[in-house]
Amino acid sequence: MAFNPHSDQSRGKLCAVLKASKQEMEKALKERLKAYQEMLGKHSPYRGVGERAINLLDLAKTIYCQFLIPSNPRSSLTPRRRDIVPDAYAFELAINSILGEEYVNGETETAVVEAMFSPLGVMKVFLDADDVFEIDGMRISTGTPKLKAVTFDNWVQDMSASHPNMVAFCGDRYQMEWDDALGNGMFDPDVVQKLGKPDPWARDYSSQDMRDIRYNEDYREMLDLWDIWMPREGLLLTLSGDFDSGPPLRVVEWSGPKGGPYERLFFGPTPGNSLPNPPVATWIDLHETENRIWNKLTAQALRQKTNDVMTAGSSEDAKIIKKAQDGEYLVLSDARNNMTIRSGGPDQINLALATHIKQLFDYMAGNLSGLGGLQAMSGTAKQDQMLTEGASQRLRQMQSRVRDFMRRLTRQIAVYLWESPLTEIPIQKRVGDMTIQSTWNREQMHGEFPDYLIDIDPYSLGDRTPQERLAQLDEHWRVDVPNLLPIAQAQGMMPSVEAYVKAKARLSDLPELETMWTYAQGEMIPSNDDMTKKPNATTRTYERVSKSGGMSSKGQDQQFMADMLQGAKSNGA
């Protein structure tokens, strides 16, 4: 029997399955909460766990986030027909105007971090409707596409599926003020009235999710709602937060992007399972073991004592020793009666084990030392470069998944814009040296949606340093300009030495370069001080020179452990 959202029997079955799936997700939610608490630590303003002196999880997260989410993405549109090239340029500017919003980077970071600590990172794409019009019996919304990261504690999906993309249903929980739900025109007002106004002081915050580690009391009358997407039926339902099988607040026959309102990001797919395995699941045991051993070593170090002892009857010698300054020569009646006893202190075998576990974590996390540039890994700079390139293979796979994720989000935004004829997006067009303020809307476009190949600029997700940009600039000036000069002159183009000098002065943080050149015809290009603010910090490049006979990081750790073990044997351990 086909699902009927207006049938009590159909809704009852759906709500029962939703509750069962949410219950089955509890173990993953508890593991996620535990991982976040381990990463936060006891000094966090949230409820992290205590006594985590070596926060390996935060280290791994920080290094990976630097590579995975350095900046806002940009779209790249390629027209299939030559006559729509100007339209493709304007469409690209409209999409990039949305992707360039300040909040987008924060939502993207949340989704990526969730994919590292949770089975899934989820982004919801929706039209933030400014108004709703009815034309020929059809309801048409106007507004701007928005992105909203869905945290895993606010997510539910079909747990019987064999792959995250093959679920029969999925959805997210959110809150809305009761008055807004009643009057926004999207929800059935009769159903909202039946739900009644919630008591803001009667909420239950005892569930084991991320709300446990943040203050979430709310004085407003908020409704807990679930948007449930059913891809097979092509329906989007809005249900009350308790899955009580009552009438839905909203039933929408989906006409948006083909894949629905949600895009999922995951790094560790597990065949035959609905929930992937997050990277943190393979790191957290080593993180916990390292901290337990380190806490034990710290306690041993704090118990360490050094005492001077003397035989009975040597009280005068004891007074002389007690009053003596460091390095002072002492005359004692019998120096043989004096000895020093040392008790306690870190166990050297445990210290060697802690060093080894740190190596294992570095290995299991994809060679963090190489990715983060934390220390030299080998005896020469060339070997370090080769090891770093090898270490980045896992990172490249993760970057590829993030790029695919952003590509799907970009396409969803494009679909919303294409299907919203009344939406207008302010854009800035470059015409020669001028910037023209303009507005994009669907009515300006020609052709059909498949005529535009939508992708993302892969370099927009990279984070190039000023040194890397300067190297590319120098290579272009040294190689490309001489080769292209005859063709450029034939087309009336000439390279600008003035622009090259100013760009080099800016990227190398040497404004003195500009003062070394005079302009016979006057300055034609605004100076760097006029275009950009000088950075407060000076960027420096440190280059390690290759030397033979150096010891790698791994070799140093191994030598350190050997020394510790040898010391333990010498002390009779």
XYZ file of C-alpha atoms in Angstrom:
573
model
C 0.000 0.000 0.000
C 1.367 3.392 -1.028
C 2.093 5.892 1.718
C -0.722 8.389 2.275
C 0.268 11.361 4.486
C -3.382 12.014 5.268
C -4.053 8.446 6.448
C -3.817 7.784 10.189
C -2.616 4.234 9.473
C 0.190 5.351 7.130
C 1.343 8.084 9.500
C 1.238 5.694 12.440
C 3.575 3.260 10.656
C 5.915 6.088 9.625
C 6.118 7.538 13.147
C 6.766 4.087 14.643
C 9.679 3.571 12.239
C 10.988 7.083 12.952
C 11.018 6.379 16.695
C 12.740 3.017 16.167
C 15.410 4.556 13.942
C 16.043 7.383 16.396
C 16.423 4.829 19.191
C 18.882 2.803 17.121
C 20.964 5.948 16.554
C 21.451 6.442 20.306
C 24.750 4.521 20.431
C 26.207 6.702 17.675
C 24.943 9.808 19.506
C 26.621 8.736 22.760
C 29.928 8.048 20.979
C 29.701 11.448 19.286
C 29.068 13.195 22.612
C 31.994 11.356 24.183
C 34.316 12.364 21.329
C 33.318 16.027 21.591
C 33.810 15.998 25.361
C 37.276 14.484 24.927
C 38.122 17.186 22.405
C 36.785 20.037 24.570
C 38.634 19.170 27.792
C 37.895 20.366 31.314
C 38.815 24.010 30.699
C 36.183 24.439 27.985
C 33.121 26.549 28.883
C 31.101 23.475 27.889
C 30.994 20.090 29.598
C 34.241 18.525 28.506
C 35.977 15.769 30.408
C 38.748 16.547 32.875
C 42.488 15.903 33.034
C 43.314 15.730 29.320
C 46.822 17.151 29.255
C 47.555 16.066 25.661
C 44.577 16.886 23.436
C 45.372 14.805 20.369
C 41.795 14.989 19.025
C 41.796 18.784 18.943
C 45.210 18.710 17.251
C 43.953 16.376 14.509
C 40.753 18.376 14.018
C 42.633 21.677 13.751
C 45.131 20.379 11.192
C 42.517 18.732 8.975
C 40.191 21.737 9.091
C 43.012 23.949 7.821
C 43.064 21.893 4.621
C 39.389 20.989 4.249
C 37.640 24.324 4.907
C 40.059 27.192 4.339
C 37.667 29.568 2.513
C 34.280 30.006 0.872
C 33.846 28.039 -2.367
C 33.166 29.651 -5.719
C 31.072 28.271 -8.542
C 32.293 27.798 -12.086
C 29.708 27.716 -14.898
C 30.498 26.532 -18.424
C 27.828 27.188 -21.078
C 27.106 24.478 -23.630
C 26.125 27.126 -26.183
C 28.108 30.178 -27.240
C 25.064 32.458 -27.308
C 24.504 32.102 -23.549
C 28.049 32.963 -22.437
C 26.980 36.320 -20.909
C 24.063 34.616 -19.154
C 26.395 31.976 -17.703
C 28.682 34.713 -16.364
C 25.788 36.508 -14.664
C 24.392 33.209 -13.296
C 27.826 32.360 -11.872
C 28.010 35.753 -10.152
C 24.565 35.197 -8.596
C 25.546 31.789 -7.207
C 28.858 33.139 -5.915
C 27.017 36.000 -4.233
C 25.191 33.424 -2.099
C 28.255 31.246 -1.524
C 30.221 34.344 -0.514
C 27.955 35.147 2.437
C 29.861 35.268 5.734
C 27.741 32.575 7.372
C 28.467 29.981 4.650
C 31.993 29.267 5.857
C 30.745 28.692 9.412
C 28.032 26.287 8.264
C 30.523 24.441 6.057
C 32.968 24.136 8.951
C 30.207 22.716 11.167
C 29.313 20.101 8.540
C 32.951 19.053 8.050
C 33.673 18.814 11.795
C 30.459 16.803 12.246
C 31.631 14.398 9.520
C 34.878 13.914 11.481
C 33.240 13.356 14.890
C 29.878 11.910 13.790
C 28.862 9.364 11.165
C 27.502 12.159 8.960
C 27.847 15.838 8.272
C 24.552 17.130 6.860
C 23.696 20.396 5.123
C 20.119 21.487 4.536
C 19.490 23.679 1.492
C 16.246 25.609 1.502
C 14.618 28.712 0.092
C 14.395 31.437 2.709
C 11.079 32.733 1.387
C 10.511 36.471 1.645
C 6.997 36.185 0.260
C 4.636 33.646 -1.302
C 2.507 34.450 -4.352
C -0.309 32.474 -5.887
C -0.366 32.587 -9.700
C -2.917 30.501 -11.636
C -3.493 28.372 -8.552
C 0.249 27.727 -8.017
C 2.081 28.930 -4.914
C 5.379 30.552 -5.935
C 7.945 31.568 -3.334
C 10.454 34.333 -3.707
C 13.575 34.475 -1.593
C 17.212 33.486 -1.368
C 18.628 29.949 -1.110
C 20.205 29.312 2.290
C 22.524 26.680 3.754
C 22.090 25.302 7.264
C 24.297 22.644 8.848
C 22.305 19.941 10.654
C 24.097 18.509 13.680
C 23.834 14.774 14.193
C 21.823 15.102 17.407
C 19.110 16.818 15.345
C 19.117 14.190 12.589
C 17.110 11.031 11.923
C 17.313 8.600 9.026
C 16.263 5.148 7.908
C 18.551 2.780 9.814
C 17.518 -0.264 7.737
C 19.203 1.127 4.595
C 22.478 -0.336 3.344
C 23.929 3.072 2.390
C 23.380 6.657 3.599
C 22.156 7.672 0.124
C 19.592 4.838 -0.071
C 17.426 5.739 2.913
C 13.616 5.635 2.654
C 13.356 8.720 4.872
C 15.539 11.265 6.647
C 15.024 14.591 8.323
C 16.110 17.214 10.788
C 14.756 18.711 14.003
C 14.481 22.447 14.525
C 12.556 24.933 16.626
C 10.110 27.687 15.676
C 8.132 30.111 17.767
C 4.496 29.100 18.102
C 3.211 32.445 16.804
C 5.466 32.246 13.732
C 4.306 28.709 12.969
C 0.697 29.839 13.270
C 0.973 32.836 10.987
C 3.698 32.094 8.434
C 1.314 30.552 5.896
C 3.405 27.399 5.434
C 1.767 25.269 8.131
C -1.818 24.191 8.653
C -3.084 26.629 11.323
C -5.603 24.098 12.653
C -2.825 21.592 13.362
C -0.705 24.291 15.035
C -3.668 25.275 17.209
C -4.167 21.645 18.269
C -0.520 21.379 19.325
C -1.110 24.269 21.700
C 1.372 26.765 23.063
C 4.363 24.987 24.639
C 5.524 25.790 28.148
C 9.054 27.248 27.828
C 9.941 26.092 31.365
C 8.814 22.494 30.953
C 11.412 21.300 28.442
C 13.304 18.074 28.966
C 17.013 18.505 28.291
C 18.081 15.156 29.707
C 18.648 13.405 26.363
C 22.211 12.335 25.627
C 22.994 14.651 22.738
C 25.076 17.750 22.157
C 22.480 19.903 23.922
C 23.890 18.436 27.134
C 27.064 20.462 26.655
C 25.512 23.834 25.924
C 23.124 26.084 27.806
C 19.786 25.799 26.029
C 17.073 27.227 28.265
C 14.619 29.264 26.186
C 12.048 31.706 27.521
C 10.076 31.705 24.250
C 7.167 29.458 23.291
C 9.053 27.199 20.885
C 7.674 24.260 18.928
C 9.918 21.250 18.289
C 9.389 20.307 14.648
C 10.779 17.678 12.276
C 11.089 18.053 8.507
C 10.972 14.509 7.065
C 12.071 13.938 3.453
C 10.715 10.806 1.716
C 12.563 10.438 -1.613
C 10.547 7.516 -2.984
C 7.248 9.348 -2.525
C 8.698 12.771 -3.374
C 7.176 14.266 -0.214
C 8.414 16.612 2.482
C 6.437 16.391 5.729
C 6.616 18.591 8.801
C 5.751 16.680 11.992
C 5.643 17.601 15.650
C 8.740 16.850 17.713
C 7.319 13.799 19.473
C 6.451 11.762 16.344
C 2.950 11.412 17.810
C 1.409 10.314 14.460
C -0.977 13.249 14.473
C -1.798 15.223 11.311
C 1.307 16.790 9.717
C 1.728 20.530 9.909
C 2.749 20.564 6.261
C 2.756 18.209 3.255
C 4.802 19.364 0.259
C 4.991 17.577 -3.085
C 8.662 18.130 -3.785
C 9.566 20.239 -6.826
C 13.029 21.337 -5.731
C 16.428 19.735 -6.415
C 16.166 16.092 -7.423
C 18.097 14.778 -4.400
C 15.902 16.548 -1.870
C 16.781 19.266 0.641
C 19.708 17.437 2.311
C 23.281 16.756 1.267
C 25.429 14.357 3.289
C 29.195 14.309 3.829
C 31.016 11.282 5.233
C 34.608 10.040 5.193
C 34.360 6.380 6.264
C 31.562 4.496 4.440
C 30.883 1.040 5.830
C 29.366 -1.374 3.266
C 25.908 -2.579 4.183
C 25.379 0.015 6.918
C 23.278 3.149 7.045
C 25.797 5.042 9.203
C 29.447 5.475 8.122
C 32.382 5.290 10.531
C 33.833 8.730 11.391
C 37.627 9.257 11.488
C 37.529 10.062 15.230
C 36.285 6.523 15.929
C 39.737 5.209 14.958
C 41.609 7.909 16.908
C 39.834 8.199 20.226
C 41.176 5.010 21.877
C 44.777 6.114 21.388
C 43.883 9.622 22.600
C 42.352 8.202 25.797
C 45.222 5.756 26.401
C 47.838 8.476 25.918
C 46.105 10.738 28.418
C 45.616 7.996 31.013
C 49.316 7.145 30.913
C 50.313 10.804 30.903
C 48.081 11.523 33.897
C 49.748 8.656 35.718
C 53.202 9.986 34.854
C 52.162 13.447 36.052
C 50.957 12.046 39.389
C 54.237 10.136 39.773
C 56.222 13.289 39.035
C 54.284 15.245 41.640
C 55.001 12.541 44.242
C 58.735 12.614 43.570
C 60.860 13.632 46.582
C 64.558 14.213 47.228
C 65.707 14.080 50.872
C 69.095 14.406 52.584
C 69.538 11.902 55.444
C 72.236 11.509 58.105
C 72.970 9.007 60.806
C 71.875 9.694 64.355
C 74.224 11.908 66.363
C 75.230 14.109 63.368
C 72.947 17.003 64.230
C 75.703 19.653 63.892
C 76.585 18.438 60.387
C 72.849 18.462 59.499
C 72.574 22.118 60.566
C 75.600 23.047 58.433
C 74.119 21.315 55.359
C 70.699 22.912 55.873
C 72.129 26.455 56.010
C 74.565 25.974 53.120
C 74.126 27.795 49.789
C 74.354 26.078 46.435
C 78.016 25.491 45.512
C 79.335 26.346 48.953
C 82.273 24.278 50.249
C 81.376 22.516 53.530
C 83.538 21.124 56.333
C 81.801 18.272 58.147
C 82.917 16.115 61.054
C 82.080 12.943 59.098
C 80.932 13.361 55.474
C 80.245 9.596 55.239
C 77.164 10.003 57.437
C 75.432 12.137 54.765
C 73.515 10.703 51.797
C 70.658 11.744 49.470
C 67.573 9.582 48.947
C 65.331 10.079 45.895
C 61.849 8.523 45.938
C 59.023 8.451 43.408
C 59.165 10.102 39.966
C 57.849 9.157 36.486
C 58.203 5.519 35.502
C 60.602 5.441 32.576
C 58.966 2.447 30.876
C 55.585 4.204 30.951
C 57.219 7.341 29.589
C 58.612 5.312 26.682
C 55.156 3.788 26.098
C 53.522 7.232 26.049
C 56.047 8.335 23.420
C 55.245 5.270 21.329
C 51.472 5.836 21.585
C 51.972 9.385 20.371
C 53.726 7.925 17.319
C 50.847 5.511 16.749
C 48.288 8.330 16.895
C 50.337 10.343 14.425
C 50.391 7.284 12.131
C 46.689 6.432 12.480
C 45.675 10.058 11.872
C 47.531 10.150 8.556
C 50.905 11.550 9.624
C 49.836 14.728 11.404
C 53.436 15.833 11.851
C 53.853 15.939 8.089
C 50.504 17.566 7.349
C 50.787 20.195 10.048
C 54.471 20.947 9.548
C 55.014 20.366 13.249
C 58.544 19.024 13.021
C 61.136 17.500 10.739
C 60.352 13.877 9.900
C 63.644 12.844 8.313
C 67.261 13.845 8.054
C 66.914 16.007 4.916
C 64.474 18.590 3.583
C 63.979 16.610 0.343
C 62.992 13.485 2.262
C 60.585 15.597 4.347
C 58.951 16.849 1.141
C 58.513 13.290 -0.144
C 57.024 12.139 3.175
C 54.631 15.085 3.274
C 53.397 14.306 -0.238
C 52.840 10.690 0.795
C 51.085 11.739 3.991
C 48.659 13.877 1.993
C 47.109 10.927 0.132
C 44.517 10.407 2.856
C 43.978 14.142 3.036
C 43.426 14.293 -0.732
C 40.743 11.653 -0.474
C 38.992 13.681 2.233
C 39.378 16.863 0.185
C 37.836 15.077 -2.795
C 34.791 14.164 -0.714
C 34.456 17.757 0.528
C 34.699 19.056 -3.068
C 31.969 16.650 -4.203
C 29.879 17.771 -1.230
C 30.309 21.456 -2.114
C 29.643 20.699 -5.790
C 26.278 19.168 -4.894
C 25.432 22.123 -2.644
C 26.312 24.546 -5.439
C 24.060 22.715 -7.863
C 21.200 22.792 -5.348
C 21.561 26.570 -5.002
C 21.532 26.892 -8.790
C 18.332 24.826 -9.037
C 16.581 26.995 -6.458
C 17.561 30.151 -8.321
C 16.453 28.678 -11.641
C 13.088 27.572 -10.265
C 12.390 30.918 -8.507
C 11.400 33.378 -11.252
C 10.739 36.218 -8.797
C 14.035 35.982 -6.896
C 16.527 38.794 -7.494
C 20.211 38.641 -6.509
C 22.443 41.763 -6.450
C 25.672 41.165 -8.368
C 28.757 43.120 -9.396
C 29.935 42.844 -13.003
C 33.436 43.728 -14.135
C 33.508 45.561 -17.484
C 37.090 46.459 -18.284
C 38.398 48.496 -15.364
C 34.910 49.339 -14.120
C 32.625 47.581 -11.640
C 28.920 47.819 -12.435
C 26.220 47.162 -9.847
C 23.503 44.986 -11.337
C 20.747 42.536 -10.423
C 20.319 38.947 -11.578
C 16.945 37.295 -12.007
C 15.660 34.211 -13.763
C 13.874 36.179 -16.488
C 17.231 37.345 -17.897
C 18.356 33.786 -18.619
C 18.116 32.065 -21.986
C 18.170 28.373 -22.791
C 17.422 25.532 -20.407
C 19.039 24.556 -17.116
C 21.021 21.613 -18.642
C 22.686 24.132 -20.978
C 24.804 25.290 -18.024
C 27.515 22.979 -16.659
C 27.745 23.806 -12.965
C 30.877 23.021 -10.986
C 33.022 24.584 -8.303
C 36.391 26.198 -8.743
C 38.688 23.647 -7.018
C 41.245 26.357 -6.272
C 38.638 28.286 -4.282
C 38.852 25.561 -1.613
C 42.620 25.887 -1.398
C 44.501 28.253 0.849
C 47.588 29.570 -0.899
C 50.128 31.463 1.156
C 51.614 34.783 -0.026
C 54.860 32.925 -0.754
C 53.052 30.461 -3.040
C 51.266 33.283 -4.864
C 54.541 35.175 -5.231
C 56.233 32.089 -6.705
C 53.419 31.704 -9.251
C 53.643 35.401 -10.114
C 57.402 35.190 -10.682
C 57.067 32.052 -12.792
C 54.405 33.686 -14.961
C 56.577 36.780 -15.468
C 59.665 34.709 -16.195
C 58.135 32.059 -18.473
C 54.725 33.052 -19.827
C 55.298 36.745 -20.513
C 58.332 36.276 -22.861
C 56.589 33.435 -24.726
C 53.298 35.283 -25.136
C 54.749 38.748 -25.796
C 54.775 38.551 -29.667
C 51.143 37.372 -29.736
C 50.124 39.952 -27.135
C 51.765 42.791 -29.108
C 49.940 41.697 -32.250
C 46.662 42.020 -30.333
C 47.547 45.381 -28.818
C 48.428 44.045 -25.357
C 51.507 44.873 -23.298
C 52.608 43.567 -19.875
C 52.513 46.128 -17.059
C 55.769 46.358 -15.141
C 54.048 48.733 -12.732
C 51.394 46.125 -11.864
C 54.052 43.423 -11.463
C 56.176 45.533 -9.089
C 53.187 46.505 -6.934
C 51.906 42.924 -6.751
C 55.363 41.708 -5.752
C 55.671 44.440 -3.106
C 52.317 43.433 -1.624
C 52.897 39.656 -1.613
C 56.432 39.925 -0.232
C 55.393 42.553 2.357
C 58.104 44.930 1.113
C 56.421 48.284 0.381
C 59.895 49.738 -0.174
C 59.901 48.055 -3.617
C 57.362 50.573 -4.888
C 59.527 53.543 -3.887
C 62.442 52.135 -5.917
C 60.566 52.786 -9.184
C 59.488 56.109 -10.692
C 56.711 56.514 -13.223
C 57.622 58.693 -16.203
C 53.944 59.167 -17.167
C 52.580 59.289 -13.656
C 51.220 56.514 -11.503
C 48.415 54.735 -13.375
C 47.518 51.961 -10.896
C 46.414 52.762 -7.307
C 49.080 51.928 -4.776
C 48.758 49.058 -2.348
C 47.995 51.464 0.519
C 44.947 52.681 -1.397
C 43.680 49.230 -2.388
C 44.338 47.159 0.705
C 45.356 47.652 4.296
C 48.823 46.645 5.223
C 48.751 43.462 7.336
C 49.585 43.871 11.012
C 51.766 40.768 11.058
C 54.889 40.220 9.016
C 55.055 36.935 7.100
C 58.370 35.136 7.201
C 59.521 32.006 5.420
C 61.850 29.605 7.207
C 63.709 27.119 5.036
C 65.456 24.102 6.528
C 68.739 23.272 4.840
C 69.467 19.632 4.087
C 72.316 18.218 6.127
C 73.618 14.698 6.211
C 73.648 12.724 9.402
C 70.391 14.147 10.789
C 67.988 11.986 12.744
C 64.315 11.767 11.847
C 61.522 12.448 14.305
C 60.793 8.744 14.511
C 64.453 7.980 15.076
C 64.672 10.585 17.820
C 61.656 9.071 19.594
C 63.118 5.583 19.293
C 66.451 6.754 20.672
C 64.634 8.517 23.513
C 62.712 5.336 24.411
C 65.902 3.277 24.288
C 67.603 5.713 26.661
C 64.640 5.569 29.048
C 64.564 1.775 29.054
C 68.310 1.602 29.586
C 67.950 3.989 32.495
C 65.194 1.824 33.965
C 67.424 -1.247 33.774
C 70.285 0.616 35.418
C 68.006 1.565 38.320
C 66.850 -2.015 38.736
C 63.338 -1.512 37.334
